[in-house]
N, CA and C of each residue as an Amber inpcrd file, in Angstrom:
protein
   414
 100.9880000  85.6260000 103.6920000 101.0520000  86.6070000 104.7750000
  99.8570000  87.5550000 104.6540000  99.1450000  87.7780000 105.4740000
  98.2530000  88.4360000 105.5000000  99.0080000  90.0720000 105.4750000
  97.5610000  90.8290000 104.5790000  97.9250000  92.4120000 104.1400000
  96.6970000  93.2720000 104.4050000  97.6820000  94.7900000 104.6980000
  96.2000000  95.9090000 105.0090000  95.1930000  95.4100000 104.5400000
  94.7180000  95.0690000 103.2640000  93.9710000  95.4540000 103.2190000
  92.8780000  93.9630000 103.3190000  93.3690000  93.0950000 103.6780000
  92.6660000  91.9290000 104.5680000  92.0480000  92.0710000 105.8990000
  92.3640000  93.0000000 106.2370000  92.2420000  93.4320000 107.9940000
  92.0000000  94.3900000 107.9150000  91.7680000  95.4470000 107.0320000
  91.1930000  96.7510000 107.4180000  89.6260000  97.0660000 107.2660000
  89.4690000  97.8510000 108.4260000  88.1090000  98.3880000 107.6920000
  88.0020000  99.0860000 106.4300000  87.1980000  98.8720000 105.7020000
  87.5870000  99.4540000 104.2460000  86.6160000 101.0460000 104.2140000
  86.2600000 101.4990000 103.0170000  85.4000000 102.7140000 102.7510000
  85.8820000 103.4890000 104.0530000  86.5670000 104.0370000 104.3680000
  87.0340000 104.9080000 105.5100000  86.4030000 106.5180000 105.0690000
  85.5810000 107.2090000 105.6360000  84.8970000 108.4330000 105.4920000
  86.3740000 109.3990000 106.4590000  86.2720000 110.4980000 105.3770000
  87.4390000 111.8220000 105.9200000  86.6210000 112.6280000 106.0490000
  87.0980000 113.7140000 106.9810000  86.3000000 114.8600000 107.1890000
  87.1840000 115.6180000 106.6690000  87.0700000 116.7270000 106.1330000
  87.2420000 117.7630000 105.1170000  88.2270000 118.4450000 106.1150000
  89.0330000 119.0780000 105.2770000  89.6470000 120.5440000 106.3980000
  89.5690000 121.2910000 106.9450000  88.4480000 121.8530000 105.8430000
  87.5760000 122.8880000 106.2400000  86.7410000 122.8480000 107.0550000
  86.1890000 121.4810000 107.3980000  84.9110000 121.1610000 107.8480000
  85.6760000 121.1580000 109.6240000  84.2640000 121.9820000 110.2720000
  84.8500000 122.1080000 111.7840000  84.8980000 121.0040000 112.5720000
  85.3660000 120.8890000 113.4740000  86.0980000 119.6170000 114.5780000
  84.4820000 119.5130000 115.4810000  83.4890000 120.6460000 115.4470000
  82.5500000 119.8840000 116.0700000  81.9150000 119.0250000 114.5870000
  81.7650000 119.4610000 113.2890000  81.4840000 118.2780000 111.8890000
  81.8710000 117.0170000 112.2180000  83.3250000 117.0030000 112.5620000
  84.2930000 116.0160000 112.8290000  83.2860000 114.9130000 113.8510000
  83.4930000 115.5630000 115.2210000  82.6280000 114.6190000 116.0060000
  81.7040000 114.2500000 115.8530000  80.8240000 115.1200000 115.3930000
  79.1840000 114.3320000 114.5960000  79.4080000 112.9350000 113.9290000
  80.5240000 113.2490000 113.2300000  80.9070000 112.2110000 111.8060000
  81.3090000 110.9210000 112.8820000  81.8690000 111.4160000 113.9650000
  82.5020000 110.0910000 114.2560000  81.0340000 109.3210000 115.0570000
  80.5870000 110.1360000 115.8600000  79.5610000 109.2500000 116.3750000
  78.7140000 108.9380000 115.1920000  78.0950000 109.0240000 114.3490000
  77.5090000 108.5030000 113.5730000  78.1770000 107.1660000 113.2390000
  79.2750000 107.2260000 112.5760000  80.3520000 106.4240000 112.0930000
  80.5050000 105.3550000 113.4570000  80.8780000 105.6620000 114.7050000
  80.8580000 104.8920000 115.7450000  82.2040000 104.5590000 116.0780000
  83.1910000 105.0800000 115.6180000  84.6170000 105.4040000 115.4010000
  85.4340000 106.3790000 116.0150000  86.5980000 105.8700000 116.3030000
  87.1300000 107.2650000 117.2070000  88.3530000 107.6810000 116.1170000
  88.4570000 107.8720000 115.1690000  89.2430000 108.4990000 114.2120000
  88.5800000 108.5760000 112.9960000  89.0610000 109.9720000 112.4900000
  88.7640000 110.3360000 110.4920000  89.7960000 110.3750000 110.2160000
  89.7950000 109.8170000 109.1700000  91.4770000 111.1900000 107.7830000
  91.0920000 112.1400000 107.9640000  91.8610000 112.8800000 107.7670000
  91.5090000 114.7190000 107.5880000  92.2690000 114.5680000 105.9910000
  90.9540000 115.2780000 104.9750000  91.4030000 115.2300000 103.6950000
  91.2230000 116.7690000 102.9900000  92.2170000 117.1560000 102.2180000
  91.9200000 118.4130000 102.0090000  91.1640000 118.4290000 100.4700000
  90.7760000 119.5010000 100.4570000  90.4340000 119.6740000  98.6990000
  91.5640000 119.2260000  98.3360000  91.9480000 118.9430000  97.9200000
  92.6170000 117.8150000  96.7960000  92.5080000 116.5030000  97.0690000
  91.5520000 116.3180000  98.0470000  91.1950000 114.9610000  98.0660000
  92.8860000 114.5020000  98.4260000  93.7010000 114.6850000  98.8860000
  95.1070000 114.5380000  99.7410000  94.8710000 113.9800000 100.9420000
  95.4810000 113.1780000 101.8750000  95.0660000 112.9370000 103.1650000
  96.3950000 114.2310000 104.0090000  95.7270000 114.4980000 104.7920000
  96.4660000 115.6890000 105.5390000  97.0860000 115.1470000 106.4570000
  95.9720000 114.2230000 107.2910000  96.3390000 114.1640000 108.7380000
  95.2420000 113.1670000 109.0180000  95.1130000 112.7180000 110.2130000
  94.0140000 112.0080000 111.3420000  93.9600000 112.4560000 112.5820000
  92.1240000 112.4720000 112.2940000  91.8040000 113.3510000 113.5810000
  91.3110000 111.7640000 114.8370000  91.9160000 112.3640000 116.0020000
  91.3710000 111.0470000 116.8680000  90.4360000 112.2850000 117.7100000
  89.4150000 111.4170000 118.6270000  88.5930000 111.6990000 119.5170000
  89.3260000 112.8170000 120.8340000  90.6480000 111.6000000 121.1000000
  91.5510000 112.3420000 121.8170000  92.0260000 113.3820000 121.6210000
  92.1110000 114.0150000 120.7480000  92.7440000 114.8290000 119.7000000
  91.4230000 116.1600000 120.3500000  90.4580000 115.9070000 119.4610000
  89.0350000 116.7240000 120.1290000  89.4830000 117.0630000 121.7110000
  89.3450000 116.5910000 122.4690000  89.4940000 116.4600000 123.3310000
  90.5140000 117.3060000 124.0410000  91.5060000 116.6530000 123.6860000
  92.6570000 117.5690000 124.2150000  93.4350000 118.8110000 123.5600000
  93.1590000 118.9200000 122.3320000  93.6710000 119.9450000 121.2450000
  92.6740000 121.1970000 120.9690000  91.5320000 120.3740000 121.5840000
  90.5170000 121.5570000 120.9750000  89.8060000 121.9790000 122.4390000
  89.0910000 121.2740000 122.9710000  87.9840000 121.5740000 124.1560000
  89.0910000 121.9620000 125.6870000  90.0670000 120.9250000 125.4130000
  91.2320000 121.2210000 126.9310000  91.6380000 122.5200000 126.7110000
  92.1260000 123.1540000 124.9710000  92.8160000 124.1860000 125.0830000
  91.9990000 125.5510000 125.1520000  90.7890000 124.7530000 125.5240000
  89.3840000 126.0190000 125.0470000  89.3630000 126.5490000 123.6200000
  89.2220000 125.8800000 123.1780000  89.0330000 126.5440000 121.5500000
  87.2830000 125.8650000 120.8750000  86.6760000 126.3180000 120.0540000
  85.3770000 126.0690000 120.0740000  85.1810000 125.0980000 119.0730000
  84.8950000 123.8950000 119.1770000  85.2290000 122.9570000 117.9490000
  83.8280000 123.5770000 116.9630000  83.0640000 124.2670000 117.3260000
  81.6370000 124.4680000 116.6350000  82.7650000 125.7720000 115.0140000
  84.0950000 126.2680000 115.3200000  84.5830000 127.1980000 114.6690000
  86.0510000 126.7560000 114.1910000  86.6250000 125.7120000 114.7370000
  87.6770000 125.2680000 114.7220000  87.9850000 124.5190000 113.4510000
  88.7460000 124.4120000 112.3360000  88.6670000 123.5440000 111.0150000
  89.2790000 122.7570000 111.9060000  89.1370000 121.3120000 111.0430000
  89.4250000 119.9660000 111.3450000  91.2200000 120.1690000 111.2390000
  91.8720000 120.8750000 109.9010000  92.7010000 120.6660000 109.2780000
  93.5790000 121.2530000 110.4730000  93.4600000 122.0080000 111.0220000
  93.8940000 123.1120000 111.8310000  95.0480000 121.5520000 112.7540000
  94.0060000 120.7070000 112.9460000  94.6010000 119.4330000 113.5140000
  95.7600000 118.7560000 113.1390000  95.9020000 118.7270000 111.7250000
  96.6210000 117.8960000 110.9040000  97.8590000 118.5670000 111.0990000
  98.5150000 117.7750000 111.9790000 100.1600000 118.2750000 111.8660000
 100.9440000 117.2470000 111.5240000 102.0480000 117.6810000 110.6190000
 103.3340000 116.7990000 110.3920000 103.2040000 116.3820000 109.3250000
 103.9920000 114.7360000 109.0120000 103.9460000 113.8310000 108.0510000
 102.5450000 112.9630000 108.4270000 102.0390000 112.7120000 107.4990000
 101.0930000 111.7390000 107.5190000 101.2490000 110.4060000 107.6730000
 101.2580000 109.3640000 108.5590000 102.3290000 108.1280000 108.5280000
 100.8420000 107.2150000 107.9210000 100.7990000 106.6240000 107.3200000
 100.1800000 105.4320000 106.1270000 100.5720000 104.2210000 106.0130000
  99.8610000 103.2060000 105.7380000 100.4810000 101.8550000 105.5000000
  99.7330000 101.3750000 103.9310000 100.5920000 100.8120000 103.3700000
 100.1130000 100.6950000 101.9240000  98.8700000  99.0990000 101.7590000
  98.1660000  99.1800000 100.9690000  97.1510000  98.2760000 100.9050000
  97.4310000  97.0150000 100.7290000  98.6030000  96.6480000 100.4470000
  99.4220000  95.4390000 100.3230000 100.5740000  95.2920000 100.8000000
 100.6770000  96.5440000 101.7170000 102.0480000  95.9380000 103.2280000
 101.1700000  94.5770000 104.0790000 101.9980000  94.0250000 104.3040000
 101.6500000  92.8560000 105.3150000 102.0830000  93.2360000 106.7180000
 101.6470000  92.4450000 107.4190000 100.9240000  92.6330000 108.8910000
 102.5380000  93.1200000 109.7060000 103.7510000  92.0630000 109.6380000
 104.8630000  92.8570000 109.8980000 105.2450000  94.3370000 109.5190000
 105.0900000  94.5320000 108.5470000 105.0100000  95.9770000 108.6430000
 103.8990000  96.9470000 109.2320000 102.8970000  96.3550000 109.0030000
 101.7910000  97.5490000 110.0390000 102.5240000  97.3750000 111.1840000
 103.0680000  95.9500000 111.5170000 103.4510000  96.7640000 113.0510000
 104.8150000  97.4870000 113.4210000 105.2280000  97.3460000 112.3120000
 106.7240000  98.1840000 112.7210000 106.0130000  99.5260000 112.4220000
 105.0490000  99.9500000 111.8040000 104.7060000 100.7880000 111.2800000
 104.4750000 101.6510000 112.4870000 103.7480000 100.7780000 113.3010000
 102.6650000 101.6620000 114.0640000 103.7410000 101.8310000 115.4520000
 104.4340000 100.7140000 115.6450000 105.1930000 100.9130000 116.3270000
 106.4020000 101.6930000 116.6240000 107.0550000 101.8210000 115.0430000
 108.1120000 103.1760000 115.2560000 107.0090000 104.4490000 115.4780000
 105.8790000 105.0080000 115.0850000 105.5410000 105.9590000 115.1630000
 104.4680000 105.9390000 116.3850000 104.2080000 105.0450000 117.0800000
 103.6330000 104.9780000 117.8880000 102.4480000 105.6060000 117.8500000
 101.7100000 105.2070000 116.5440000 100.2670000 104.9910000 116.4650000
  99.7080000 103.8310000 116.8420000  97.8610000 104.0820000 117.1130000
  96.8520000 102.4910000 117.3630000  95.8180000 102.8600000 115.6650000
  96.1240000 103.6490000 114.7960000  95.0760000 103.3030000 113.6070000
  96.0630000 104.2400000 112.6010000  96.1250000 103.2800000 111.5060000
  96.8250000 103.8260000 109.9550000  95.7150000 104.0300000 108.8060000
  95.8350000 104.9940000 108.6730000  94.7900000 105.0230000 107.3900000
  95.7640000 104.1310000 106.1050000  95.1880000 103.2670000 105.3590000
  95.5310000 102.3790000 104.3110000  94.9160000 102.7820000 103.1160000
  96.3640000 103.3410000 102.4400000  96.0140000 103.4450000 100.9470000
  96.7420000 102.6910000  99.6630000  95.6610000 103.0540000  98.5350000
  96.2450000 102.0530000  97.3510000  96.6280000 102.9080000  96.5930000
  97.7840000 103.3080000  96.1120000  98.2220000 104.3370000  95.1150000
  98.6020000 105.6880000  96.1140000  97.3280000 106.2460000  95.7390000
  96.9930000 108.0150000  96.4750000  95.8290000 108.0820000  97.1530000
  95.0040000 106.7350000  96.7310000  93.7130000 106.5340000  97.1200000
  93.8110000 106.2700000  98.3250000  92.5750000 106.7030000  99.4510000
  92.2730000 106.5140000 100.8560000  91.8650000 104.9190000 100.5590000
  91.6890000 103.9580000 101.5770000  90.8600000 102.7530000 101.1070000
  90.6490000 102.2020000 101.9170000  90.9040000 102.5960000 103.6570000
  90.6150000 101.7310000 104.3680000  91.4190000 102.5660000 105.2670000
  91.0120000 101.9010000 106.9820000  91.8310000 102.1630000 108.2480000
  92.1190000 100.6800000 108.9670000  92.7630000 100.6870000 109.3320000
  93.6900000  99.6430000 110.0990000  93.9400000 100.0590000 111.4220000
  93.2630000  99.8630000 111.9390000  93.5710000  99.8400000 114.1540000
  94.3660000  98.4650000 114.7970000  94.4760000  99.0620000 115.3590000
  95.9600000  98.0560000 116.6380000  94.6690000  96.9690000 117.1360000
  93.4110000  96.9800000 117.1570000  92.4420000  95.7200000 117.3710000
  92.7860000  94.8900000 115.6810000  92.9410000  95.5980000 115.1550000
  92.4770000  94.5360000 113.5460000  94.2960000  94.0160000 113.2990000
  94.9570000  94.7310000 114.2000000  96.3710000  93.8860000 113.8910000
  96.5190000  92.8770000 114.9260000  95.9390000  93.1160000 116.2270000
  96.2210000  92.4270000 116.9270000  94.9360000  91.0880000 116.7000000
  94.5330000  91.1580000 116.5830000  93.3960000  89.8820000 115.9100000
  94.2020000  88.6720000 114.8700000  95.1600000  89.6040000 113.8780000
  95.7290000  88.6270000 113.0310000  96.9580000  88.6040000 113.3940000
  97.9080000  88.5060000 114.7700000  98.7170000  88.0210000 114.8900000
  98.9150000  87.2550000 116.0060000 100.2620000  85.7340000 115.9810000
 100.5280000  85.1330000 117.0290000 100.4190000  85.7320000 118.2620000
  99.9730000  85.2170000 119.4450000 100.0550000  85.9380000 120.6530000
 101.2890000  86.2750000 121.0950000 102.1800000  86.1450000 120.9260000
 103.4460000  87.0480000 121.6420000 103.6840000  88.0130000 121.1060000
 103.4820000  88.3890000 119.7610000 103.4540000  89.4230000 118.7390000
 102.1250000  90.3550000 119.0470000 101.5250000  89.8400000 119.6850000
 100.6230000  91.0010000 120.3210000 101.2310000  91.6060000 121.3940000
 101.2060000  90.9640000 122.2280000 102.1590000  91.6220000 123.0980000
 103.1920000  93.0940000 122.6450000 103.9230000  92.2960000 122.3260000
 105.2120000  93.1750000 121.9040000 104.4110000  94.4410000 120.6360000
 103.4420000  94.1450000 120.2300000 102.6390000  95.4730000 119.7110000
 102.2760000  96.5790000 121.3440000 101.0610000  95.8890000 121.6070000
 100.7850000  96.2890000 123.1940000 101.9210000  97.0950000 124.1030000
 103.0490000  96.7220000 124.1450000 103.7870000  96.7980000 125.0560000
 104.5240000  98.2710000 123.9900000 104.4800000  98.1430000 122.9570000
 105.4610000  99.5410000 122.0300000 104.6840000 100.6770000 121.6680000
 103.7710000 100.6780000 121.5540000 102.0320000 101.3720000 121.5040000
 101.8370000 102.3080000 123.3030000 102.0680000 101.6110000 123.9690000
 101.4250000 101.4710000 125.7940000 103.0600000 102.1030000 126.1470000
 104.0360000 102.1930000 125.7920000 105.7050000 102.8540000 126.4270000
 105.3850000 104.4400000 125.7620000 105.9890000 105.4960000 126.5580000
 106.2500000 106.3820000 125.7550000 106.6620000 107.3630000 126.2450000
């Protein structure tokens, strides 16, 4: 059975907490990516910042991402998929919580991200679907 960490992009770069949400976007266009971890000094994963997120959390609500910490973003539980869950579970994963990217770790360690393209690549086509379709309801 294929596992995270067969399908993930690996070396996944976090943007700091501290570090502001316009840092953030720099990082991502460089990167070419529409999500970071948000990691705090303790090297902890906090949260994930998406593009959308920018977007609607920061610039919609008028707030200045050039002053804004990243961390400020990070709300809740952090939902994760472990580096050797297999592909049924990323998708129950992503699907009870109705995420499209899990940051994948080994231990405590960051080690990779996993997007709803790199799950849907390694599964039967009807099982895409039914990803698609639980992801796309809400």
């Amino acid at each position: 059975m294929t596992k995270a960490r067969d399908i993930m992009t690996g070396g996944a770069e976090c943007v700091g907490a501290e570090e502001t949400v316009l840092d953030a976007a720099r990082k991502m266009k460089d990167l070419g990516v529409g999500a970071l971890p948000i990691c705090g000094t303790d090297n902890r994963l906090k949260g994930v910042l998406t593009d959308r997120d920018i977007v609607v959390k920061v610039l919609g609500a008028g707030k200045d991402p050039a002053t804004c910490p990243a961390g400020e973003l990070a709300q809740g539980e952090v939902v994760t998929i472990g580096a050797d869950d297999d592909v049924r579970e990323i998708l129950r994963t992503m699907s009870a919580h109705k995420v499209r990217r899990l940051p994948v770790i080994d231990g405590h360690d960051l080690v990779g991200m996993v997007a709803q393209a790199d799950v849907a690549r390694s599964l039967p086509d009807p099982q895409v679907g039914d990803l698609l379709q639980a992801l796309s309801t809400g």
